[in-house]
Structures are given as C-alpha cells and as structure tokens.
Amino acid sequence: MNGTLKRASVACLLMFALLMININYVQAVKADGLRNDARNKRSFYARYESERGMITAGGQTLAKSVDVGGKFRFARKYTNGKMYAPVIGFFAPESAQGIEGFENDYLDGSHPDLFVRRTVDLITNKPNRGAAVDLTLVPKAQEVAYRALERSGKRGAVVALDPKTGAILTMVSVPSFDPNTMAAPDKAKAVEVYNKLVDNPNKPLLNRAIETTFAPGSTFKVITSAAYLSEDDSRDVNTTVDAPDVLPLPGTTIGLRNYHGESCGGRATLLDALTISCNTAFANMALEMGYDKLKEQAAKFGIGTGMNIPLRVVPSDIGKDEGKAALVQTSIGQRSNQMTPLQMAMVAAAVGNQGKVMKPYLVNKILSPDGDEIDSARPEELDEAITQDVADELRQMMVSVVENGTGSAAKLPGVTVAGKTGTAETAKGAASHAWFISFAPAEDPKVAVAVFVESGSAGNDATGGAVAAPIAHDVMQAVLEK
Amino acid sequence: MSAVDVAAVPTTAKRRGAQLVMLAFAVAIVMVAYANVGLGLNDQVPAGMLTYGLGLGVLMLAAYLVLAKFAPWADPLLLPLVTLVNGLGLVMIYRIEQSAPKLASASTQLFWTGLGIVMFSVTLLVLRDHRVLQRLTYTAGFTGMALLILPLVPGLGKEINGARIWVGVGGFSIQPGEFAKLALVVFFAGYLVAKRDVLALAGRRLLFIDLPRARDLGPVLITWILSVGVLVLEKDLGTSLLLFGAFVAMLYIATQRTSWVLIGITLFLSGAFAAGLLFDHVKARFDVWLDPADPALFDKVGGSAQLMEGLFGMGSGGVLGTGLGQGHPDLIPLSFSDFIFTATGEELGLTGLMALLMVYGLIVQRGLRTAVAARDPFSKLLAGGISFILAWQVFIIVGGVTNLIPLTGLVTPFMSQGGSALLANWILIALLVRMSDAARRPPPQAIQDEGLTQVFQR
C-alpha cells in the first residue's frame, strides 16, 4: 500500500498547494479590491482608527482627533466649529467636506509623502497618525468677522487676503453649522443632521465666500475704472466724464439713475465719480469702451476661471454681451454680473499689490505628526491685472472713497484705508446686497477685505457703506493689530 | 574468548527531549499571541494570559508525560504541532470574545481543550495496541452510522444555523457527526483490509477502467447513499463531502485501483448535481460560489454576505495582517467557528495563514509518514485514512471560506469553537500517536540463544 499512500500524500500536498495559492490570490492580488469594497465596513471603522492630523491656524487648534478608546477610537473635535466650518468642513462617517475632504490624504496619513513614516509606524506597531494641516487664517480676524456678521443676524460672507501673497486671512460664511454634530461615528445621525442642514432655507452648508456668486454692485466700478484707465495712458484720476442725472439706456425707454436719484453735477472726474459712486459716469465709460474691453479687464483679475484653494471656487462672470443697455448695467455691477466675495477681495488685493493678482490659498503648511514640515505654500502670481500706474491711480480713488465718500465707516485711526462700497439691486423693489471691498494700509497693504451681506437679510435700506464697511473696518483692524 | 560481532541494529531515536522543547515553544508562541491580543486591544497584557497560557502549558505537560510513558517511540512532532494549532484557536476565540462576548467563549474552549487532552491521554492509556480496533470493525461501523443518524431522532436532534447536526444532552449540545467520523474511519480501515483483495482483483476491464463486480460496489453505494442522505436530511453538506471523500481515498489506498476514485467522483458529482437541482439550499451554495460579490446575492438572506465578510476580512488583513486585536473579526458571522480561518487571516495576514496551513500540512505529513512506516495493512490504512480525513477536512472548510470551492459548513480542526470536534480530533491524534509509536518502535530483535532456540522479544 505504500505506493498508493505516497500518491495520497501527493494528493494532500496538492490540496494544500491549492489552498495556499488561493489565499495568496485573495490576500495579495484581490486584497485592495476587497479592502476598498463599499460593503466592507472596516473602511468605516478605519476612519476612526488612525489618529487624524490636526487642523490649525495661527497657533490655534481648530480640529483634532481625541483618543476615546473603544471600537471607534478617535473622535473628531472642532473648537469654534461654526466659525470655521465653511473652510474646514466636516468629517462624517462616510464623507468629508472642506479642508477635511480636500486634504484628507494628508490628514489620514495615506498621502505618498507620508509613506516612509507610515511604514516606520507599522513596523514599530504604532497606530497610524496623519499629518497636520496649518491654515493661513488669522483666528482673531476670523472671530471678529464671524461675530460681526452673526451679531447682526445677517447672511453674508467675509474674505480677507494678504494682497502680497494671496494667503486667505479670513473666510467666514454666515449662517454656519457646527461640524461636531456630524463627527460622531453614527451614520444615521450624521445623515439626519446633514439632511436638516440641506433643507434649511438659510443654507448653512453653503460657503458664500466661494461657492456661489452675487451681483457685486458698485464695487465692480473698480474694475470698470481699471479698464477705462488702462485703455488710454493719457487718462488719470482727473479725467472727466459725462455724469448726467439720468442716462437713457440705449434701446429702451427707461433711464439709468444714480443711487436714490442723487446728482453728480453733470460731469465728474474719475476720482469724484468713484468717491460718490456715480452710476451714470461709469455707464458712459463702459459705453465708450465696449463690452470686450470690460470683459478682458475682468478676466485679468481672474474673473471667469475656477480655482482650487484647495476648496473649489466657482468662477465669477460678468455675463454675456447682451447689447448696450445690458453693458451699462454690467458696468455698475448689476444684471448677470456675478462675483464671489473671494473674487472681489482679489480685485481689492490686486489694486493694493501694484496690479498683481496673487493666487489665493488656504493651506499654509503641512506638518508631520512629529512637527516636521512636509510642505509649505509657495505664493503664485495669477496675472498682472493692471499696470503699477493704473494701480496707483485706483488706490488714490479708493482712498478718496473712504476719506471723503461712501466708505467713511471703514476709516482706521492712523492708517490710510482704500475701499469701495457696493449696493446691488437684486430685483425691482427687493432689498439690495451690501458690499464693501478695501485694503489697508493704502501705501503698503497688509490686508485686503471683501465683505458681503446678502439681500433681504439687512433690511431694505442696506447700503455697502452702512452695513458692510463697519465689518471690513473691524476685520482690517484685527489683522493689522495681529 | 573471542570478540563477539554485534550486528548494528538501526534504531529510531525517541526524540522526547526535542519534543519537550518544541512543545514549550508552541506554548510560548501561544502566550505571546495572548499578550499580543491584549496589547492590540487595550495596550496592556491581558489578565487572562497567565491563566490561558499556563493552563495550556500544564495540560500539554500532562499530555507529554503520558505520551513519554505510554508511547515512548511516538512521532515527536505531532503533539507540538497540534498544540500550536489548538493554542492559536484558543487565542483567536479569546480575541473574538473580547469583541463579541455573547458568541465566543475562550474559557469554555479551554475547558474542552482540557477534556480533549484527557481523552488523548486516556486513549493512549487504554489502547495499548491499536490493532484491537480491527476486531471492532463492524461495531465501529454500526456506531458510526448510528451517531450519524442520531440528530434525526425526533426530540433529540436540534437544528442550529440551518443544519440538523446537533443532539441536545442536558444543557449541552454535541455534534455526534464528529465522533461518527472517527468510528467510520476505523470501520472503513477494518472493512477495506478484509475486502481489499476482492475489491482490487475481481471485475472486468472495460475500455481503460477496471470495473469492480456489482456486489463489491455495495459498500461504495451504501456510503454514497449515506452521504447523500446526510446531505439531504441534515442539510450538512460538509460532513457528507468529508465522509464520502475519505471513503473513496481509503478505498483507493487499499485497492490501488484508480477506477474506484473515478467511480466515486462520478457518483459524488451526480449526487451533488441532483441535489443542486432538487434542493434550493444546495443550489444557493453554488450560486454564491460562482459570484459572491454579486450585489443581489450579497443582499439576499442566506446569500453571499457571510462569505464576503470573510473575504473582506482577509483582504483587509492583506499580506501582514492587521495584528492581533487590531482587526474586526467580529464583523464576520461565525468568525469563532466555521470562519475562524478568515478571522485569523484578517489579523495575522497571508503570512500567518501560510504558516498555519504549513502546520496543518506537517501534521498530515507526519500522519502519512506513520502510515508508510506502519508494519501491517490495518495500521497503514487507519493511519492513512486519519491523515487524509484531516487534510480533506482542512481543504473543504478552508477552501470553502476562501471561495476556492463551494462553502460547506465544517469545523476547522483544533481551531473552531466547539467541544465535540475538539474531543474527536484529540482522540484522532491519540490514534496517530499510538500508531507512530508502534511504527517507530525498533523491530523485535532475534536473540541467538546458543544456536538452539530462537526467542522473540517484543
């Protein structure tokens, strides 16, 4: 029987060989597919198994993972959640938004840059730790902006930039939400909270600074001015244009008036036109230049291009060429002229930065769990929107707006502020959007701000000067005193 | 006075010292694994580590002493290898208990392990010569069949998890099938040794196959009917596949005729095919086997979810595993019994499973080695059959949970939680140890007594 016993041994050997080949196939070849299968609940647990990196800004911890032990070992905690939620987003059982989503591979440690560290941790049997993301936000300014908007009970957004680098110093959207409510490893609860937020008519999940556009109103006159000054070198702040009390809109029976029907005295210098925000003067400028010139200038400021900061920014747009009447409205920031608050902050920043538009960014540094720098932001120039001369002239005009005109609420003691108000009609008879864009100190700007207060939320009489400028004032002060 | 030429008699070394060292090593691995579970789960060495580790150590020392005294020539590898697998099973059950305390119980399993080792020792003590089993051939046969049918007795049998393979005794549930397996292997060995000549030689040759005589086909048919019966009435696909496969393999070993294997496979496949057509639960297993990832099957009750959970666990473990205590074996249904192999795969990875299969392979190999070395046909067949049934069982259950073959419920020998299987398997190993002792014992030596008489000393 030894012969058959030996053959039976070979059969046993083959059976074990088959088993071994098969487990190699399952655990090595098919492993990734099985690991990442949506039905594999382990990925859900895994989200809470590694120590996710912190999100910090200006030395403050905005989001961190706390070891609570048990099945879901690390719980995500947000300090001042509402204040930072539009930027940071949230980390929920099955989704992540904002910085939590866009920088997820750094935060959860899966980024290729962290490979060596991850391997060392694996060998030394340490739990996987993610990298920390340090944001460019200035906590003090962020808080001032959030509190000012929240206190007034208005919907709106505030964006502050460092004009020279493009670093985003403040990004607030109100109303906001508390990301802590979705952080617990409870899918059903997170979905319930999320659905409630989606159904809320005030849209707390919407980041008004970058995810939606609004008519910019008179703040757009800065762009119209820039185009007008750039078109002809001989023009300067003292160049005069026609500024009638009523400008008949070409091809229609209605006329364009100034705000509240005020008069600009028939003819005004560019300086005066911007200072008192004279609609008819800018309408005439636009009619003289034509749509394409305006469009071209707008594009140089970045209008029309989407960006990742790394959050996705929807492109702003001055609208299509729809004839002269439409062009007139576009030139004063009405009609289908739609801007994100971030875009308007970029316009102010570019004027302050001698015409150079910097690419805005939110992430300052990526730090390893041990505090080593893995990556840091490199400021990038997006475009040169205007020449230095035009920038100087615009600066002069915007300083005048704050010193002598509609933006006086933004004055800062001992600092020259340049700004522009905006009050955008949204529909006939409906309340207006209130805007204010500014930068300070005017000679050597450290901060550029765009404040936006949404229509209807500020009452019918809202103007950029009365509603938005004071908030910009507080934010600039907070950044400069930092 | 002249120098006497003493012929050098080749003897096998007993290797009891090496065995003790290996045994200690196996227990040490298990204790380290316990520590690992605690460290992985709670960052501290578990309180139960000494209880379980020392408990296992003391039990193994007792088994070792019995073996050294009553089967001194036995294969030194068998006990340490089995100890390692049994210990690893205990660790996995302990680990699963930490996450799913209602299902798994390591202390119960340790109790059964203890009882298993007692049975191992008792078997060695009582059964000084395994050849007496040959005389019990038909007794064993009837006992085996009776045990197999026992769960079908109304009032006695219980259906758990869809298979009617349990018998309630007092508060306990035992699986008589595990002991039936043992009795039937003894029966097969005895029967085949008696009938092997007639099974091997009589018959006609048709084409390339030597066909046996119809009346010699009887036992094959009876076993086939029994297997299919078990499959149909108890819904126990695993046991039916196990018994039939073991019988065919032993038939082949005994008769040296390939035709038996072909006939056996043909009968089994036709039986399985018919069952697939007739019974939904058999067909469902085939569907799941062919495409377990199919979402429709995944969501179905009794569909592929269980199999996929096991595969998800193995996939998540990958090559190195998550580490003991750091995976989620509690997500796999029956991770403490049928699916303990995949739970191990999740936490110890491909590396751990390869090592585990290696250990199983070594046990089987040592058993077959014993069969080859055995001196009488009955021992050869019994040792070969026992070894094959172990390998076959590992193949069926491991192949099943890793989707190599259709899934049929069986215990993973020495690992799965469950007393009946553990007791039966320890007795199985005792038989192997007993036979290896006989096989390795130096042959009786002829003593020349002044050239007149020859006395054999045993």
PDB file of C-alpha atoms in Angstrom, chain A residues 265-445:
ATOM      1  CA  GLY A 265     -23.345 117.513 -11.250  1.00  0.00           C
ATOM      2  CA  GLY A 266     -23.456 116.607 -14.935  1.00  0.00           C
ATOM      3  CA  ARG A 267     -19.728 115.940 -15.352  1.00  0.00           C
ATOM      4  CA  ALA A 268     -17.293 114.412 -12.902  1.00  0.00           C
ATOM      5  CA  THR A 269     -13.635 113.465 -12.604  1.00  0.00           C
ATOM      6  CA  LEU A 270     -12.899 109.764 -12.212  1.00  0.00           C
ATOM      7  CA  LEU A 271     -11.865 110.479  -8.639  1.00  0.00           C
ATOM      8  CA  ASP A 272     -15.191 112.087  -7.821  1.00  0.00           C
ATOM      9  CA  ALA A 273     -17.187 109.523  -9.758  1.00  0.00           C
ATOM     10  CA  LEU A 274     -15.834 106.667  -7.682  1.00  0.00           C
ATOM     11  CA  THR A 275     -15.876 108.637  -4.431  1.00  0.00           C
ATOM     12  CA  ILE A 276     -19.597 109.300  -4.656  1.00  0.00           C
ATOM     13  CA  SER A 277     -20.268 106.179  -6.718  1.00  0.00           C
ATOM     14  CA  CYS A 278     -21.818 107.969  -9.646  1.00  0.00           C
ATOM     15  CA  ASN A 279     -23.605 105.389 -11.803  1.00  0.00           C
ATOM     16  CA  THR A 280     -24.044 107.434 -14.964  1.00  0.00           C
ATOM     17  CA  ALA A 281     -20.339 108.287 -15.160  1.00  0.00           C
ATOM     18  CA  PHE A 282     -19.366 104.626 -15.213  1.00  0.00           C
ATOM     19  CA  ALA A 283     -22.131 103.831 -17.646  1.00  0.00           C
ATOM     20  CA  ASN A 284     -20.635 106.355 -20.043  1.00  0.00           C
ATOM     21  CA  MET A 285     -17.165 104.881 -19.565  1.00  0.00           C
ATOM     22  CA  ALA A 286     -18.486 101.431 -20.428  1.00  0.00           C
ATOM     23  CA  LEU A 287     -20.347 102.685 -23.472  1.00  0.00           C
ATOM     24  CA  GLU A 288     -17.151 104.349 -24.665  1.00  0.00           C
ATOM     25  CA  MET A 289     -15.059 101.171 -24.151  1.00  0.00           C
ATOM     26  CA  GLY A 290     -17.474  98.471 -25.186  1.00  0.00           C
ATOM     27  CA  TYR A 291     -18.150  95.005 -23.731  1.00  0.00           C
ATOM     28  CA  ASP A 292     -14.978  93.274 -24.870  1.00  0.00           C
ATOM     29  CA  LYS A 293     -12.680  95.741 -23.160  1.00  0.00           C
ATOM     30  CA  LEU A 294     -14.547  95.276 -19.888  1.00  0.00           C
ATOM     31  CA  LYS A 295     -14.559  91.517 -20.246  1.00  0.00           C
ATOM     32  CA  GLU A 296     -10.830  91.462 -20.958  1.00  0.00           C
ATOM     33  CA  GLN A 297     -10.038  93.558 -17.897  1.00  0.00           C
ATOM     34  CA  ALA A 298     -12.273  91.354 -15.738  1.00  0.00           C
ATOM     35  CA  ALA A 299     -10.514  88.212 -16.970  1.00  0.00           C
ATOM     36  CA  LYS A 300      -7.155  89.663 -15.931  1.00  0.00           C
ATOM     37  CA  PHE A 301      -8.434  89.884 -12.362  1.00  0.00           C
ATOM     38  CA  GLY A 302      -9.222  86.194 -12.526  1.00  0.00           C
ATOM     39  CA  ILE A 303     -12.922  86.516 -13.311  1.00  0.00           C
ATOM     40  CA  GLY A 304     -14.115  83.567 -15.351  1.00  0.00           C
ATOM     41  CA  THR A 305     -11.631  80.998 -14.054  1.00  0.00           C
ATOM     42  CA  GLY A 306     -12.394  78.423 -11.423  1.00  0.00           C
ATOM     43  CA  MET A 307      -9.761  77.851  -8.754  1.00  0.00           C
ATOM     44  CA  ASN A 308      -8.834  75.370  -6.094  1.00  0.00           C
ATOM     45  CA  ILE A 309      -7.616  76.926  -2.905  1.00  0.00           C
ATOM     46  CA  PRO A 310      -7.759  73.813  -2.332  1.00  0.00           C
ATOM     47  CA  LEU A 311     -11.515  74.235  -1.827  1.00  0.00           C
ATOM     48  CA  ARG A 312     -13.267  74.598  -5.140  1.00  0.00           C
ATOM     49  CA  VAL A 313     -14.116  78.183  -6.052  1.00  0.00           C
ATOM     50  CA  VAL A 314     -16.903  78.728  -8.543  1.00  0.00           C
ATOM     51  CA  PRO A 315     -15.912  81.027 -11.389  1.00  0.00           C
ATOM     52  CA  SER A 316     -17.209  84.578 -11.330  1.00  0.00           C
ATOM     53  CA  ASP A 317     -18.598  86.034 -14.531  1.00  0.00           C
ATOM     54  CA  ILE A 318     -19.586  89.433 -15.855  1.00  0.00           C
ATOM     55  CA  GLY A 319     -22.248  87.871 -18.052  1.00  0.00           C
ATOM     56  CA  LYS A 320     -22.728  87.690 -21.798  1.00  0.00           C
ATOM     57  CA  ASP A 321     -22.639  90.578 -24.282  1.00  0.00           C
ATOM     58  CA  GLU A 322     -26.333  91.493 -24.473  1.00  0.00           C
ATOM     59  CA  GLY A 323     -26.241  94.927 -26.029  1.00  0.00           C
ATOM     60  CA  LYS A 324     -25.618  98.408 -24.785  1.00  0.00           C
ATOM     61  CA  ALA A 325     -28.349  98.623 -22.186  1.00  0.00           C
ATOM     62  CA  ALA A 326     -27.055  95.455 -20.595  1.00  0.00           C
ATOM     63  CA  LEU A 327     -23.476  96.721 -20.802  1.00  0.00           C
ATOM     64  CA  VAL A 328     -24.429  99.801 -18.847  1.00  0.00           C
ATOM     65  CA  GLN A 329     -25.871  97.655 -16.092  1.00  0.00           C
ATOM     66  CA  THR A 330     -22.881  95.339 -16.149  1.00  0.00           C
ATOM     67  CA  SER A 331     -20.510  98.263 -15.716  1.00  0.00           C
ATOM     68  CA  ILE A 332     -22.087  99.131 -12.358  1.00  0.00           C
ATOM     69  CA  GLY A 333     -22.194  95.508 -11.187  1.00  0.00           C
ATOM     70  CA  GLN A 334     -25.807  94.638 -11.969  1.00  0.00           C
ATOM     71  CA  ARG A 335     -27.670  92.312 -14.284  1.00  0.00           C
ATOM     72  CA  SER A 336     -25.879  88.991 -14.915  1.00  0.00           C
ATOM     73  CA  ASN A 337     -22.641  90.312 -13.490  1.00  0.00           C
ATOM     74  CA  GLN A 338     -21.976  87.763 -10.727  1.00  0.00           C
ATOM     75  CA  MET A 339     -18.988  87.610  -8.393  1.00  0.00           C
ATOM     76  CA  THR A 340     -17.878  85.529  -5.445  1.00  0.00           C
ATOM     77  CA  PRO A 341     -16.816  87.536  -2.394  1.00  0.00           C
ATOM     78  CA  LEU A 342     -13.363  85.940  -2.765  1.00  0.00           C
ATOM     79  CA  GLN A 343     -13.130  87.321  -6.295  1.00  0.00           C
ATOM     80  CA  MET A 344     -13.929  90.829  -5.116  1.00  0.00           C
ATOM     81  CA  ALA A 345     -11.329  90.506  -2.359  1.00  0.00           C
ATOM     82  CA  MET A 346      -8.842  89.537  -5.077  1.00  0.00           C
ATOM     83  CA  VAL A 347      -9.725  92.702  -7.014  1.00  0.00           C
ATOM     84  CA  ALA A 348      -9.051  94.890  -3.971  1.00  0.00           C
ATOM     85  CA  ALA A 349      -5.861  92.946  -3.244  1.00  0.00           C
ATOM     86  CA  ALA A 350      -4.607  93.368  -6.800  1.00  0.00           C
ATOM     87  CA  VAL A 351      -5.088  97.124  -6.669  1.00  0.00           C
ATOM     88  CA  GLY A 352      -3.160  97.175  -3.386  1.00  0.00           C
ATOM     89  CA  ASN A 353      -0.442  94.878  -4.756  1.00  0.00           C
ATOM     90  CA  GLN A 354       0.562  97.198  -7.610  1.00  0.00           C
ATOM     91  CA  GLY A 355      -1.707  95.408 -10.022  1.00  0.00           C
ATOM     92  CA  LYS A 356      -0.523  91.862  -9.459  1.00  0.00           C
ATOM     93  CA  VAL A 357      -3.205  89.263  -8.737  1.00  0.00           C
ATOM     94  CA  MET A 358      -1.935  86.566  -6.390  1.00  0.00           C
ATOM     95  CA  LYS A 359      -3.466  83.096  -6.401  1.00  0.00           C
ATOM     96  CA  PRO A 360      -5.419  82.760  -3.164  1.00  0.00           C
ATOM     97  CA  TYR A 361      -4.613  79.825  -0.906  1.00  0.00           C
ATOM     98  CA  LEU A 362      -5.735  78.442   2.430  1.00  0.00           C
ATOM     99  CA  VAL A 363      -3.067  75.940   3.399  1.00  0.00           C
ATOM    100  CA  ASN A 364      -0.004  77.444   4.968  1.00  0.00           C
ATOM    101  CA  LYS A 365       1.926  74.303   5.877  1.00  0.00           C
ATOM    102  CA  ILE A 366       1.657  70.532   6.120  1.00  0.00           C
ATOM    103  CA  LEU A 367       3.342  69.234   9.243  1.00  0.00           C
ATOM    104  CA  SER A 368       4.193  65.635  10.004  1.00  0.00           C
ATOM    105  CA  PRO A 369       2.833  64.125  13.244  1.00  0.00           C
ATOM    106  CA  ASP A 370       6.208  64.875  14.786  1.00  0.00           C
ATOM    107  CA  GLY A 371       6.078  68.505  13.715  1.00  0.00           C
ATOM    108  CA  ASP A 372       8.419  68.364  10.723  1.00  0.00           C
ATOM    109  CA  GLU A 373       7.482  70.469   7.746  1.00  0.00           C
ATOM    110  CA  ILE A 374       6.413  68.318   4.815  1.00  0.00           C
ATOM    111  CA  ASP A 375       5.172  71.019   2.506  1.00  0.00           C
ATOM    112  CA  SER A 376       4.549  74.736   2.647  1.00  0.00           C
ATOM    113  CA  ALA A 377       2.710  77.201   0.495  1.00  0.00           C
ATOM    114  CA  ARG A 378       4.516  78.929  -2.370  1.00  0.00           C
ATOM    115  CA  PRO A 379       2.712  82.150  -3.334  1.00  0.00           C
ATOM    116  CA  GLU A 380       1.936  82.248  -7.033  1.00  0.00           C
ATOM    117  CA  GLU A 381       1.101  85.149  -9.288  1.00  0.00           C
ATOM    118  CA  LEU A 382      -2.088  84.544 -11.207  1.00  0.00           C
ATOM    119  CA  ASP A 383      -1.872  87.516 -13.554  1.00  0.00           C
ATOM    120  CA  GLU A 384      -0.906  91.156 -13.776  1.00  0.00           C
ATOM    121  CA  ALA A 385      -4.317  92.801 -13.967  1.00  0.00           C
ATOM    122  CA  ILE A 386      -3.245  96.414 -14.289  1.00  0.00           C
ATOM    123  CA  THR A 387      -0.057  98.407 -14.559  1.00  0.00           C
ATOM    124  CA  GLN A 388       1.547  99.907 -11.497  1.00  0.00           C
ATOM    125  CA  ASP A 389       0.469 103.405 -12.640  1.00  0.00           C
ATOM    126  CA  VAL A 390      -3.148 102.391 -13.012  1.00  0.00           C
ATOM    127  CA  ALA A 391      -2.942 100.662  -9.651  1.00  0.00           C
ATOM    128  CA  ASP A 392      -1.653 103.891  -8.076  1.00  0.00           C
ATOM    129  CA  GLU A 393      -4.480 105.906  -9.602  1.00  0.00           C
ATOM    130  CA  LEU A 394      -7.092 103.394  -8.464  1.00  0.00           C
ATOM    131  CA  ARG A 395      -5.577 103.399  -4.994  1.00  0.00           C
ATOM    132  CA  GLN A 396      -5.932 107.197  -4.903  1.00  0.00           C
ATOM    133  CA  MET A 397      -9.576 106.909  -5.937  1.00  0.00           C
ATOM    134  CA  MET A 398     -10.321 104.194  -3.390  1.00  0.00           C
ATOM    135  CA  VAL A 399      -8.629 106.136  -0.584  1.00  0.00           C
ATOM    136  CA  SER A 400     -10.878 109.031  -1.503  1.00  0.00           C
ATOM    137  CA  VAL A 401     -13.918 106.743  -1.183  1.00  0.00           C
ATOM    138  CA  VAL A 402     -13.048 106.123   2.450  1.00  0.00           C
ATOM    139  CA  GLU A 403     -11.758 109.605   3.234  1.00  0.00           C
ATOM    140  CA  ASN A 404     -14.464 111.649   1.567  1.00  0.00           C
ATOM    141  CA  GLY A 405     -17.110 109.339   0.195  1.00  0.00           C
ATOM    142  CA  THR A 406     -19.459 106.450   0.825  1.00  0.00           C
ATOM    143  CA  GLY A 407     -16.929 104.278   2.669  1.00  0.00           C
ATOM    144  CA  SER A 408     -16.195 106.502   5.625  1.00  0.00           C
ATOM    145  CA  ALA A 409     -17.249 103.791   8.088  1.00  0.00           C
ATOM    146  CA  ALA A 410     -14.063 101.887   7.245  1.00  0.00           C
ATOM    147  CA  LYS A 411     -11.699 104.592   8.447  1.00  0.00           C
ATOM    148  CA  LEU A 412      -8.996 103.383  10.758  1.00  0.00           C
ATOM    149  CA  PRO A 413      -7.104 105.670  13.133  1.00  0.00           C
ATOM    150  CA  GLY A 414      -3.573 106.336  11.908  1.00  0.00           C
ATOM    151  CA  VAL A 415      -3.935 104.098   8.878  1.00  0.00           C
ATOM    152  CA  THR A 416      -4.936 105.075   5.355  1.00  0.00           C
ATOM    153  CA  VAL A 417      -7.665 102.817   4.078  1.00  0.00           C
ATOM    154  CA  ALA A 418      -8.681 102.347   0.459  1.00  0.00           C
ATOM    155  CA  GLY A 419     -12.132 100.950  -0.260  1.00  0.00           C
ATOM    156  CA  LYS A 420     -15.260 100.829  -2.358  1.00  0.00           C
ATOM    157  CA  THR A 421     -18.832 100.352  -1.331  1.00  0.00           C
ATOM    158  CA  GLY A 422     -21.407  98.434  -3.278  1.00  0.00           C
ATOM    159  CA  THR A 423     -25.168  98.190  -3.099  1.00  0.00           C
ATOM    160  CA  ALA A 424     -26.519  95.767  -5.617  1.00  0.00           C
ATOM    161  CA  GLU A 425     -30.165  95.691  -6.527  1.00  0.00           C
ATOM    162  CA  THR A 426     -31.275  92.105  -6.820  1.00  0.00           C
ATOM    163  CA  ALA A 427     -34.730  92.664  -8.238  1.00  0.00           C
ATOM    164  CA  LYS A 428     -37.029  95.637  -8.667  1.00  0.00           C
ATOM    165  CA  GLY A 429     -38.290  96.612  -5.245  1.00  0.00           C
ATOM    166  CA  ALA A 430     -36.385  93.866  -3.417  1.00  0.00           C
ATOM    167  CA  ALA A 431     -33.699  94.537  -0.883  1.00  0.00           C
ATOM    168  CA  SER A 432     -30.124  95.024  -2.037  1.00  0.00           C
ATOM    169  CA  HIS A 433     -26.893  93.165  -1.465  1.00  0.00           C
ATOM    170  CA  ALA A 434     -24.449  95.250   0.540  1.00  0.00           C
ATOM    171  CA  TRP A 435     -20.760  95.070  -0.366  1.00  0.00           C
ATOM    172  CA  PHE A 436     -17.538  96.598   0.736  1.00  0.00           C
ATOM    173  CA  ILE A 437     -14.072  95.901  -0.599  1.00  0.00           C
ATOM    174  CA  SER A 438     -10.971  97.526   0.809  1.00  0.00           C
ATOM    175  CA  PHE A 439      -7.293  97.265   1.627  1.00  0.00           C
ATOM    176  CA  ALA A 440      -5.052  98.821   4.243  1.00  0.00           C
ATOM    177  CA  PRO A 441      -2.638 100.438   4.836  1.00  0.00           C
ATOM    178  CA  ALA A 442      -3.176 102.003   1.421  1.00  0.00           C
ATOM    179  CA  GLU A 443       0.524 102.695   0.801  1.00  0.00           C
ATOM    180  CA  ASP A 444       1.734  99.220   1.716  1.00  0.00           C
ATOM    181  CA  PRO A 445      -1.256  96.948   2.161  1.00  0.00           C
TER     182      PRO A 445
END
